[in-house]
mmCIF file of C-alpha atoms in Angstrom:
data_model
loop_
_atom_site.group_PDB
_atom_site.id
_atom_site.type_symbol
_atom_site.label_atom_id
_atom_site.label_comp_id
_atom_site.label_asym_id
_atom_site.label_seq_id
_atom_site.Cartn_x
_atom_site.Cartn_y
_atom_site.Cartn_z
ATOM 1 C CA UNK A 164 -8.345 26.821 -90.541
ATOM 2 C CA UNK A 165 -10.497 23.874 -91.418
ATOM 3 C CA UNK A 166 -8.937 20.470 -91.941
ATOM 4 C CA UNK A 167 -9.137 18.369 -95.062
ATOM 5 C CA UNK A 168 -7.634 14.911 -94.877
ATOM 6 C CA UNK A 169 -6.556 13.115 -98.007
ATOM 7 C CA UNK A 170 -5.593 9.459 -98.035
ATOM 8 C CA UNK A 171 -3.318 7.844 -98.997
ATOM 9 C CA UNK A 172 -0.494 10.343 -99.170
ATOM 10 C CA UNK A 173 1.531 8.100 -101.404
ATOM 11 C CA UNK A 174 0.633 5.052 -103.481
ATOM 12 C CA UNK A 175 2.446 2.890 -105.970
ATOM 13 C CA UNK A 176 0.386 0.626 -108.177
ATOM 14 C CA UNK A 177 0.852 -1.642 -111.146
ATOM 15 C CA UNK A 178 -0.220 -0.581 -114.584
ATOM 16 C CA UNK A 179 -3.793 -1.669 -115.290
ATOM 17 C CA UNK A 180 -4.980 -1.619 -111.697
ATOM 18 C CA UNK A 181 -7.298 0.919 -110.056
ATOM 19 C CA UNK A 182 -6.504 3.262 -107.196
ATOM 20 C CA UNK A 183 -8.935 5.039 -104.893
ATOM 21 C CA UNK A 184 -8.076 8.332 -103.214
ATOM 22 C CA UNK A 185 -10.204 9.681 -100.383
ATOM 23 C CA UNK A 186 -10.791 13.293 -99.442
ATOM 24 C CA UNK A 187 -12.474 14.056 -96.140
ATOM 25 C CA UNK A 188 -13.456 17.337 -94.539
ATOM 26 C CA UNK A 189 -12.881 16.655 -90.863
ATOM 27 C CA UNK A 190 -14.513 19.574 -89.111
ATOM 28 C CA UNK A 191 -16.924 21.071 -91.601
ATOM 29 C CA UNK A 192 -19.445 20.029 -94.213
ATOM 30 C CA UNK A 193 -18.368 20.491 -97.790
ATOM 31 C CA UNK A 194 -21.086 20.656 -100.386
ATOM 32 C CA UNK A 195 -18.455 21.043 -103.053
ATOM 33 C CA UNK A 196 -15.095 19.387 -103.445
ATOM 34 C CA UNK A 197 -12.589 19.841 -106.222
ATOM 35 C CA UNK A 198 -9.999 17.455 -107.578
ATOM 36 C CA UNK A 199 -6.757 18.760 -109.012
ATOM 37 C CA UNK A 200 -3.775 17.234 -110.656
ATOM 38 C CA UNK A 201 -0.289 18.652 -110.482
ATOM 39 C CA UNK A 202 2.661 17.620 -112.595
ATOM 40 C CA UNK A 203 6.196 18.441 -111.424
ATOM 41 C CA UNK A 204 6.960 22.148 -111.502
ATOM 42 C CA UNK A 205 3.532 22.928 -112.862
ATOM 43 C CA UNK A 206 0.443 24.480 -111.380
ATOM 44 C CA UNK A 207 -2.644 22.735 -110.167
ATOM 45 C CA UNK A 208 -4.996 21.796 -112.959
ATOM 46 C CA UNK A 209 -8.640 21.377 -112.083
ATOM 47 C CA UNK A 210 -9.907 17.967 -113.082
ATOM 48 C CA UNK A 211 -13.460 17.979 -111.811
ATOM 49 C CA UNK A 212 -15.958 19.583 -109.480
ATOM 50 C CA UNK A 213 -17.784 17.263 -107.139
ATOM 51 C CA UNK A 214 -21.101 18.178 -105.572
ATOM 52 C CA UNK A 215 -22.635 16.061 -102.852
ATOM 53 C CA UNK A 216 -25.378 13.819 -104.178
ATOM 54 C CA UNK A 217 -24.898 14.635 -107.842
ATOM 55 C CA UNK A 218 -22.651 13.708 -110.718
ATOM 56 C CA UNK A 219 -19.268 15.361 -110.934
ATOM 57 C CA UNK A 220 -18.565 17.998 -113.539
ATOM 58 C CA UNK A 221 -15.390 17.252 -115.457
ATOM 59 C CA UNK A 222 -13.096 19.758 -117.093
ATOM 60 C CA UNK A 223 -12.442 19.528 -120.789
ATOM 61 C CA UNK A 224 -9.975 16.793 -121.624
ATOM 62 C CA UNK A 225 -10.513 14.810 -118.425
ATOM 63 C CA UNK A 226 -11.934 11.334 -119.042
ATOM 64 C CA UNK A 227 -14.845 10.774 -116.699
ATOM 65 C CA UNK A 228 -14.734 7.000 -117.183
ATOM 66 C CA UNK A 229 -11.109 6.929 -116.189
ATOM 67 C CA UNK A 230 -11.315 9.262 -113.220
ATOM 68 C CA UNK A 231 -14.388 8.194 -111.291
ATOM 69 C CA UNK A 232 -15.566 10.651 -108.657
ATOM 70 C CA UNK A 233 -18.052 9.888 -105.934
ATOM 71 C CA UNK A 234 -19.292 12.443 -103.419
ATOM 72 C CA UNK A 235 -21.605 10.365 -101.280
ATOM 73 C CA UNK A 236 -21.666 12.551 -98.194
ATOM 74 C CA UNK A 237 -20.982 16.108 -97.112
ATOM 75 C CA UNK A 238 -17.623 15.088 -95.721
ATOM 76 C CA UNK A 239 -16.274 12.567 -98.208
ATOM 77 C CA UNK A 240 -15.372 12.539 -101.873
ATOM 78 C CA UNK A 241 -13.393 9.809 -103.606
ATOM 79 C CA UNK A 242 -11.406 9.790 -106.820
ATOM 80 C CA UNK A 243 -10.756 6.420 -108.431
ATOM 81 C CA UNK A 244 -8.146 6.209 -111.146
ATOM 82 C CA UNK A 245 -9.194 3.208 -113.194
ATOM 83 C CA UNK A 246 -6.870 1.098 -115.310
ATOM 84 C CA UNK A 247 -3.961 3.263 -114.301
ATOM 85 C CA UNK A 248 -1.078 3.820 -116.691
ATOM 86 C CA UNK A 249 2.360 5.334 -116.082
ATOM 87 C CA UNK A 250 1.216 8.626 -117.614
ATOM 88 C CA UNK A 251 -1.339 8.888 -114.804
ATOM 89 C CA UNK A 252 1.513 9.217 -112.337
ATOM 90 C CA UNK A 253 1.052 12.619 -110.747
ATOM 91 C CA UNK A 254 0.226 14.508 -107.584
ATOM 92 C CA UNK A 255 -3.526 14.544 -106.969
ATOM 93 C CA UNK A 256 -4.981 17.116 -104.586
ATOM 94 C CA UNK A 257 -8.496 17.677 -103.380
ATOM 95 C CA UNK A 258 -10.022 20.795 -101.927
ATOM 96 C CA UNK A 259 -13.247 21.283 -100.034
ATOM 97 C CA UNK A 260 -15.301 24.437 -99.829
ATOM 98 C CA UNK A 261 -16.800 25.462 -96.527
ATOM 99 C CA UNK A 262 -19.954 27.482 -96.067
ATOM 100 C CA UNK A 263 -17.751 30.553 -95.949
ATOM 101 C CA UNK A 264 -16.663 29.779 -99.506
ATOM 102 C CA UNK A 265 -13.054 29.293 -98.457
ATOM 103 C CA UNK A 266 -11.319 26.355 -100.059
ATOM 104 C CA UNK A 267 -9.125 24.098 -97.951
ATOM 105 C CA UNK A 268 -6.760 21.617 -99.479
ATOM 106 C CA UNK A 269 -5.807 18.106 -98.588
ATOM 107 C CA UNK A 270 -2.155 17.200 -98.306
ATOM 108 C CA UNK A 271 -2.161 15.523 -101.691
ATOM 109 C CA UNK A 272 -1.604 11.997 -102.972
ATOM 110 C CA UNK A 273 1.458 11.108 -104.971
ATOM 111 C CA UNK A 274 0.513 8.350 -107.383
ATOM 112 C CA UNK A 275 3.192 6.342 -109.123
ATOM 113 C CA UNK A 276 2.122 3.786 -111.691
ATOM 114 C CA UNK A 277 4.762 1.220 -112.549
ATOM 115 C CA UNK B 140 -4.226 33.570 -123.326
ATOM 116 C CA UNK B 141 -4.302 31.898 -119.925
ATOM 117 C CA UNK B 142 -6.916 33.073 -117.468
ATOM 118 C CA UNK B 143 -4.249 33.628 -114.837
ATOM 119 C CA UNK B 144 -0.643 34.564 -115.583
ATOM 120 C CA UNK B 145 2.104 34.179 -113.009
ATOM 121 C CA UNK B 146 5.851 34.299 -113.504
ATOM 122 C CA UNK B 147 7.206 30.895 -112.413
ATOM 123 C CA UNK B 148 10.568 32.355 -111.370
ATOM 124 C CA UNK B 149 12.627 31.178 -109.619
ATOM 125 C CA UNK B 150 12.999 34.245 -107.449
ATOM 126 C CA UNK B 151 15.992 34.331 -105.139
ATOM 127 C CA UNK B 152 16.320 36.961 -102.398
ATOM 128 C CA UNK B 153 18.490 37.445 -99.305
ATOM 129 C CA UNK B 154 17.033 36.977 -95.863
ATOM 130 C CA UNK B 155 15.231 40.089 -94.652
ATOM 131 C CA UNK B 156 14.332 41.333 -98.122
ATOM 132 C CA UNK B 157 10.864 42.406 -99.148
ATOM 133 C CA UNK B 158 9.417 39.995 -101.673
ATOM 134 C CA UNK B 159 6.857 41.001 -104.270
ATOM 135 C CA UNK B 160 4.869 38.321 -106.075
ATOM 136 C CA UNK B 161 2.333 39.149 -108.758
ATOM 137 C CA UNK B 162 -0.366 37.716 -110.973
ATOM 138 C CA UNK B 163 -2.490 39.113 -113.752
ATOM 139 C CA UNK B 164 -5.782 37.740 -114.909
ATOM 140 C CA UNK B 165 -8.211 38.194 -117.748
ATOM 141 C CA UNK B 166 -11.610 37.241 -116.334
ATOM 142 C CA UNK B 167 -13.312 40.288 -114.878
ATOM 143 C CA UNK B 168 -15.837 38.029 -113.133
ATOM 144 C CA UNK B 169 -13.289 36.886 -110.566
ATOM 145 C CA UNK B 170 -14.187 38.161 -107.123
ATOM 146 C CA UNK B 171 -12.198 35.981 -104.753
ATOM 147 C CA UNK B 172 -8.436 36.193 -104.747
ATOM 148 C CA UNK B 173 -6.141 33.932 -102.810
ATOM 149 C CA UNK B 174 -2.495 33.256 -102.271
ATOM 150 C CA UNK B 175 -1.319 29.778 -101.395
ATOM 151 C CA UNK B 176 2.053 28.559 -100.237
ATOM 152 C CA UNK B 177 3.143 25.096 -101.267
ATOM 153 C CA UNK B 178 6.164 23.313 -99.925
ATOM 154 C CA UNK B 179 7.695 20.557 -101.968
ATOM 155 C CA UNK B 180 5.509 17.451 -102.159
ATOM 156 C CA UNK B 181 2.826 18.994 -99.962
ATOM 157 C CA UNK B 182 -0.647 20.332 -100.616
ATOM 158 C CA UNK B 183 -1.177 24.095 -100.926
ATOM 159 C CA UNK B 184 -1.729 26.082 -97.741
ATOM 160 C CA UNK B 185 -3.965 29.133 -97.810
ATOM 161 C CA UNK B 186 -2.059 32.300 -96.883
ATOM 162 C CA UNK B 187 -4.307 35.173 -97.823
ATOM 163 C CA UNK B 188 -7.899 35.474 -98.928
ATOM 164 C CA UNK B 189 -9.353 38.686 -100.329
ATOM 165 C CA UNK B 190 -12.757 39.501 -101.650
ATOM 166 C CA UNK B 191 -12.942 42.137 -104.401
ATOM 167 C CA UNK B 192 -10.423 44.980 -104.456
ATOM 168 C CA UNK B 193 -8.252 46.382 -101.713
ATOM 169 C CA UNK B 194 -5.466 45.432 -99.362
ATOM 170 C CA UNK B 195 -5.276 42.858 -96.624
ATOM 171 C CA UNK B 196 -2.482 42.463 -94.131
ATOM 172 C CA UNK B 197 -1.627 39.478 -91.957
ATOM 173 C CA UNK B 198 1.640 39.613 -90.095
ATOM 174 C CA UNK B 199 4.463 39.821 -92.614
ATOM 175 C CA UNK B 200 2.132 39.233 -95.546
ATOM 176 C CA UNK B 201 0.156 41.845 -97.460
ATOM 177 C CA UNK B 202 -2.168 41.042 -100.322
ATOM 178 C CA UNK B 203 -3.300 43.669 -102.807
ATOM 179 C CA UNK B 204 -6.015 43.405 -105.415
ATOM 180 C CA UNK B 205 -6.501 45.910 -108.217
ATOM 181 C CA UNK B 206 -9.547 44.775 -110.153
ATOM 182 C CA UNK B 207 -9.373 47.725 -112.550
ATOM 183 C CA UNK B 208 -5.961 46.515 -113.706
ATOM 184 C CA UNK B 209 -6.732 42.816 -113.158
ATOM 185 C CA UNK B 210 -3.588 42.577 -111.083
ATOM 186 C CA UNK B 211 -2.940 41.052 -107.676
ATOM 187 C CA UNK B 212 0.158 41.105 -105.498
ATOM 188 C CA UNK B 213 1.551 39.436 -102.419
ATOM 189 C CA UNK B 214 4.239 41.185 -100.402
ATOM 190 C CA UNK B 215 6.359 39.380 -97.846
ATOM 191 C CA UNK B 216 8.268 41.588 -95.427
ATOM 192 C CA UNK B 217 11.386 40.514 -93.568
ATOM 193 C CA UNK B 218 11.572 37.332 -95.610
ATOM 194 C CA UNK B 219 12.913 34.229 -93.893
ATOM 195 C CA UNK B 220 14.508 31.041 -95.237
ATOM 196 C CA UNK B 221 11.372 29.243 -94.066
ATOM 197 C CA UNK B 222 9.425 31.311 -96.602
ATOM 198 C CA UNK B 223 11.190 29.390 -99.369
ATOM 199 C CA UNK B 224 8.380 27.662 -101.211
ATOM 200 C CA UNK B 225 6.188 27.952 -104.274
ATOM 201 C CA UNK B 226 3.550 30.656 -104.060
ATOM 202 C CA UNK B 227 0.417 30.183 -106.078
ATOM 203 C CA UNK B 228 -2.108 32.857 -106.790
ATOM 204 C CA UNK B 229 -5.653 31.688 -107.262
ATOM 205 C CA UNK B 230 -8.970 33.270 -107.976
ATOM 206 C CA UNK B 231 -12.567 32.434 -108.503
ATOM 207 C CA UNK B 232 -16.058 33.751 -108.802
ATOM 208 C CA UNK B 233 -19.291 33.117 -106.964
ATOM 209 C CA UNK B 234 -21.399 30.051 -107.393
ATOM 210 C CA UNK B 235 -19.375 26.994 -106.546
ATOM 211 C CA UNK B 236 -16.052 28.648 -105.958
ATOM 212 C CA UNK B 237 -14.247 27.098 -108.884
ATOM 213 C CA UNK B 238 -10.666 28.112 -108.374
ATOM 214 C CA UNK B 239 -8.201 28.877 -111.135
ATOM 215 C CA UNK B 240 -4.537 28.796 -110.207
ATOM 216 C CA UNK B 241 -1.515 30.582 -111.514
ATOM 217 C CA UNK B 242 1.552 28.562 -112.416
ATOM 218 C CA UNK B 243 3.198 29.356 -109.087
ATOM 219 C CA UNK B 244 6.379 31.308 -108.359
ATOM 220 C CA UNK B 245 9.257 29.431 -106.804
ATOM 221 C CA UNK B 246 10.840 31.568 -104.067
ATOM 222 C CA UNK B 247 14.213 30.997 -102.463
ATOM 223 C CA UNK B 248 15.198 33.041 -99.425
ATOM 224 C CA UNK B 249 18.905 32.749 -98.739
ATOM 225 C CA UNK B 250 20.231 32.913 -95.183
#
């Protein structure tokens, strides 16, 4: 299957700082990328849909000013958690959709805010 | 009512057993149905992908979709300890492929 690389895999940051997570499709172009959040023992919750060259569409309850998404190219989307707080600690996962409409997931980023 | 319902388990079976995992859904517009396997602290891995109704088989895995009942299943034959993971059903419709996930079923296969 296609490869989606997510970086970093693990990050610890201080409360109040910002963290950027990258999601790259390595061997295909992804016009659409999705960002999910997963709390322990819970399912993936869609945060936002990112389309190349346009503003992201956020799900209800997700603060767009806190979770900044940029999809500048067909192979890269970034999620920036701004002014992080301990309650933002979670597992963040991206997925990218190929032209065959299959979604491939990154390996996830475990964010811990201390 | 959630769009996708999935029993979180845990489900514990002996090695070699046939495992049946299920999800129900409420949105009749869903056309794509997937099963993902997720190991602890890892991203989900696509196992099976089915469009519309019917069965699909891949090795020890069989996916079934019954759109009339809004019910999908994943069967694992000859289960192995390495199959121990969380299995997430997911589905979506056309136009952007927005995927909705079930809660995931935690499976333990005992040697």
